[in-house]
PDB file of C-alpha atoms in Angstrom:
ATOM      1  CA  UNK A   1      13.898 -25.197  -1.861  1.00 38.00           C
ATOM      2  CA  UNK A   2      10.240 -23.654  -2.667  1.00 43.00           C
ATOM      3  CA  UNK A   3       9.575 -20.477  -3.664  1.00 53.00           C
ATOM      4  CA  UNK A   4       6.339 -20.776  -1.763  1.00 69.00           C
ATOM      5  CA  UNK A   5       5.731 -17.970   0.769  1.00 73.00           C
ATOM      6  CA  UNK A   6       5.220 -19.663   4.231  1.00 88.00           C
ATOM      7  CA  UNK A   7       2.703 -18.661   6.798  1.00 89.00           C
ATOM      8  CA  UNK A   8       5.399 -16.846   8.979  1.00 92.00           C
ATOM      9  CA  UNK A   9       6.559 -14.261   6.245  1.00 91.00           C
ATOM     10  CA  UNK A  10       3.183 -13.356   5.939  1.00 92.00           C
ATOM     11  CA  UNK A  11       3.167 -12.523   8.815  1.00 93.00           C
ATOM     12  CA  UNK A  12       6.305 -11.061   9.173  1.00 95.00           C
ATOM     13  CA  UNK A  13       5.107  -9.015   5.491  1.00 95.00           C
ATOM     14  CA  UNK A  14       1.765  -7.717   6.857  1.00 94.00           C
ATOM     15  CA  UNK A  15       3.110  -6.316  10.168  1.00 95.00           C
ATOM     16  CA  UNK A  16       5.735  -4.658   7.755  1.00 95.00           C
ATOM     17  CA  UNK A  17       2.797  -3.527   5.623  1.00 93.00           C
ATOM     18  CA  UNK A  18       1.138  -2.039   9.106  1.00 90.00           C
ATOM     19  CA  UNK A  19       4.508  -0.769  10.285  1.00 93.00           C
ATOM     20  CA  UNK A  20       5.225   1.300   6.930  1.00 92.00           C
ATOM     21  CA  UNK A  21       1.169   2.361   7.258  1.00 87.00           C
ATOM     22  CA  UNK A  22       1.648   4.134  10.291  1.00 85.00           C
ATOM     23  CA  UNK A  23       5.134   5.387   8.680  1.00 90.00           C
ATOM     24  CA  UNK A  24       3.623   7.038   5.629  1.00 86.00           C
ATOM     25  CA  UNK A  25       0.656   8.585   7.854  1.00 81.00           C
ATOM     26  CA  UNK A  26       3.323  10.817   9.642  1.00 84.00           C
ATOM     27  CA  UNK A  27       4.795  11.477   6.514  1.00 87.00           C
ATOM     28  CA  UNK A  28       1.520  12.772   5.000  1.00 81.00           C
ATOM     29  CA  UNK A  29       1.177  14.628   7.862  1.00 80.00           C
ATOM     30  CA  UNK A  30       4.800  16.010   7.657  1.00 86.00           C
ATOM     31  CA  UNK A  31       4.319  16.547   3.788  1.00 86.00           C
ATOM     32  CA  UNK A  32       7.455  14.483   3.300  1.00 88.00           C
ATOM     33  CA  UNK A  33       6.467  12.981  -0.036  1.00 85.00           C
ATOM     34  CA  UNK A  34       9.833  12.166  -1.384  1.00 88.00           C
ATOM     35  CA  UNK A  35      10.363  10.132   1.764  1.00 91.00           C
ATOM     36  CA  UNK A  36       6.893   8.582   1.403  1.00 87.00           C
ATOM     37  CA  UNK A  37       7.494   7.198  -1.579  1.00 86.00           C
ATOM     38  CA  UNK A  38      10.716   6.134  -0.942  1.00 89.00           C
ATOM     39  CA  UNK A  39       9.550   4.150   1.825  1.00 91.00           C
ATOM     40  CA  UNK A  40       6.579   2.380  -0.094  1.00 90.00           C
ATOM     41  CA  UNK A  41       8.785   1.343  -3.054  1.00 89.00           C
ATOM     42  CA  UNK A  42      10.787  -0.640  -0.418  1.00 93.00           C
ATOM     43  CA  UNK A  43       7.451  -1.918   1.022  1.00 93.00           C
ATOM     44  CA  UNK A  44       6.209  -3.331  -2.459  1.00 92.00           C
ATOM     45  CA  UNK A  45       9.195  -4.626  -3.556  1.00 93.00           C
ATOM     46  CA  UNK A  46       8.562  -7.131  -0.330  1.00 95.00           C
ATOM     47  CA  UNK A  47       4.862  -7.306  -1.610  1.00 95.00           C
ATOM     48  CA  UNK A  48       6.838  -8.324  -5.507  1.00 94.00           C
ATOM     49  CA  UNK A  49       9.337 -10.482  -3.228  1.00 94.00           C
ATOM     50  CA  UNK A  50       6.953 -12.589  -1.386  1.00 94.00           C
ATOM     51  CA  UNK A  51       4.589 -13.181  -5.173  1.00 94.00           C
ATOM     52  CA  UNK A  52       1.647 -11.466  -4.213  1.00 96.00           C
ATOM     53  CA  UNK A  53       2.374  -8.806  -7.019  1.00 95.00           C
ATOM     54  CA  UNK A  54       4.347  -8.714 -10.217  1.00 93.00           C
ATOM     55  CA  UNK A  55       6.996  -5.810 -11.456  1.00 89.00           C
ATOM     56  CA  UNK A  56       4.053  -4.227 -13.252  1.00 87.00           C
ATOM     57  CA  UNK A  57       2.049  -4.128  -9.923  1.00 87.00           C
ATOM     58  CA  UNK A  58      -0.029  -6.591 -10.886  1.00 91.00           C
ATOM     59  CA  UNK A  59      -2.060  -8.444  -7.677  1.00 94.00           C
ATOM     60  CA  UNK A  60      -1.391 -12.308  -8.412  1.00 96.00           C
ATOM     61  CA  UNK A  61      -3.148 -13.645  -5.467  1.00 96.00           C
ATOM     62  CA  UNK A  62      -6.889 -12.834  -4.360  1.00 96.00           C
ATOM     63  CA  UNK A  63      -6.490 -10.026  -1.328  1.00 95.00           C
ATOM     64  CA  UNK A  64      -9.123 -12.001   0.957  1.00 95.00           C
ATOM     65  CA  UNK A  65      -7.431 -14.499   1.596  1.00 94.00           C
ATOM     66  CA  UNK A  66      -4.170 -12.235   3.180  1.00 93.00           C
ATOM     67  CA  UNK A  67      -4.228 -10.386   6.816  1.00 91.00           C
ATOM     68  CA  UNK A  68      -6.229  -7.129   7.007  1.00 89.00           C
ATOM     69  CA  UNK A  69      -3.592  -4.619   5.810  1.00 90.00           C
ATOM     70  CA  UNK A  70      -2.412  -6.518   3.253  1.00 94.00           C
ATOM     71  CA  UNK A  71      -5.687  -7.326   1.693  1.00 93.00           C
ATOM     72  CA  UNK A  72      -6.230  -3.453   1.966  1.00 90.00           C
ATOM     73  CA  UNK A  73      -2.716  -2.847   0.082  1.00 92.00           C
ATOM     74  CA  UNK A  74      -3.848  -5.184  -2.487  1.00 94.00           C
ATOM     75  CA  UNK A  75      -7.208  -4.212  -2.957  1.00 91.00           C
ATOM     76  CA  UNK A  76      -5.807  -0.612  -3.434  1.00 89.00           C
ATOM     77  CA  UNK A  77      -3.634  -1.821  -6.231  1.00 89.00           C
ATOM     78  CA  UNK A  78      -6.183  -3.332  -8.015  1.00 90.00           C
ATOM     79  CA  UNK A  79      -8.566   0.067  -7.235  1.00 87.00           C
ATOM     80  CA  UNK A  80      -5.669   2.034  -8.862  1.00 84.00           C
ATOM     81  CA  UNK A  81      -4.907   0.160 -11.933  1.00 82.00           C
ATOM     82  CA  UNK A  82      -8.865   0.053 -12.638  1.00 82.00           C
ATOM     83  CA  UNK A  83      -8.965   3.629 -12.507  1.00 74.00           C
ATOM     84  CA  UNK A  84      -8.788   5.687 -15.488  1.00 68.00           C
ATOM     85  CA  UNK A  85      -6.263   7.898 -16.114  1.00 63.00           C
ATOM     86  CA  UNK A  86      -6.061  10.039 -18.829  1.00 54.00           C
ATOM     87  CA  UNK A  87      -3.044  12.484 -17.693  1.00 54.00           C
ATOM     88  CA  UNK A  88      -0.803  10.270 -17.097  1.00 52.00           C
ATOM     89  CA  UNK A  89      -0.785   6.713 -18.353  1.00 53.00           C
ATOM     90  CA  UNK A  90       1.840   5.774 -15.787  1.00 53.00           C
ATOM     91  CA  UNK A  91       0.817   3.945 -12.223  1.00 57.00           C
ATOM     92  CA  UNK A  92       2.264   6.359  -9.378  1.00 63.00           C
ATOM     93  CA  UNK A  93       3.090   5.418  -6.067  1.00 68.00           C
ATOM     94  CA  UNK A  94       1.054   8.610  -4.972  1.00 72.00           C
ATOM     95  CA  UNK A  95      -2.126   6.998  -6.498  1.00 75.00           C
ATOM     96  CA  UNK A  96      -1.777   3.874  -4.724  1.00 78.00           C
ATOM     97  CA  UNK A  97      -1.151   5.185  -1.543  1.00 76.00           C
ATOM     98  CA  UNK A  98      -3.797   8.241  -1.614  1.00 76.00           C
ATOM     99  CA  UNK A  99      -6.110   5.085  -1.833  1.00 79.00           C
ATOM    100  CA  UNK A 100      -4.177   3.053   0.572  1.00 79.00           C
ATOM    101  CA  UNK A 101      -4.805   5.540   3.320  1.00 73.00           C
ATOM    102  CA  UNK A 102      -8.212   6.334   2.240  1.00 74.00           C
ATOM    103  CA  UNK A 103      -8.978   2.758   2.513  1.00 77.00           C
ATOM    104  CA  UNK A 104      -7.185   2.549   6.494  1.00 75.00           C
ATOM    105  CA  UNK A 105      -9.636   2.975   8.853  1.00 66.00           C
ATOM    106  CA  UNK A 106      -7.128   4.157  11.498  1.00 60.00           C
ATOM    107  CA  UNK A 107      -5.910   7.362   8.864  1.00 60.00           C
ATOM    108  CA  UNK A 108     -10.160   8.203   8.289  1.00 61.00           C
ATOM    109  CA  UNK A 109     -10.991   7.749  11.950  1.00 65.00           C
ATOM    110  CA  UNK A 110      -8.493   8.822  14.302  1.00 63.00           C
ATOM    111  CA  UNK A 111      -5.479  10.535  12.271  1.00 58.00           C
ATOM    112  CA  UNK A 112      -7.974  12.742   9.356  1.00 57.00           C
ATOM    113  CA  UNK A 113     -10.635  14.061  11.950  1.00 59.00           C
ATOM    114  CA  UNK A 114      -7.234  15.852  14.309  1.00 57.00           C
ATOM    115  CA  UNK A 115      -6.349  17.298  10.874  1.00 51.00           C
ATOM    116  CA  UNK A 116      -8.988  19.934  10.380  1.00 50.00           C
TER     117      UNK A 116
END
């Protein structure tokens, strides 16, 4: 038995990755942040599961080479551990995903302009 990922559970992952997405955007909308973050620890424990990350959210793989949303997951871990942060030295969940949706076209373009 490998412990390679195979083409399908990619595929199964990203459409999880799109499906929790649209999940947290109604949560941000909702303010629900407990229930945001609960849901995106499950989501990259899946991301750990399937190898493309480590426990320390670490990317292991190179993001291009993954469907759209999970390239955009990825690159947004590797945007928030490159940032500097002097308050807290800790990697939050709310980091990651602030840049997450910032980086999701569908949040700036359809979801953010209804907002104001």
């Amino acid at each position: 038995m490998t412990t390679q990922t195979t083409i399908e559970q990619l595929q199964a992952l990203e459409a999880e990755i799109k499906h929790t997405l649209y999940t947290l955007i109604d949560l941000e909308l909702n303010e629900s942040y407990q229930e945001m973050t609960a849901h995106f620890a499950k989501l990259l424990a899946k991301v750990q599961a399937a190898h493309l990350i480590d426990y320390k959210l670490n990317v292991l793989v190179d993001p291009q080479a993954y469907g759209t949303e999970t390239c955009i997951l990825l690159e947004s871990l590797l945007e928030a551990k490159n940032r500097p942060n002097k308050r807290h030295q800790l990697l939050t969940h709310r980091i990651i995903l602030k840049i997450w949706l910032r980086k999701n076209r569908h949040f700036l373009n359809d979801l953010l302009p209804q907002m104001f």
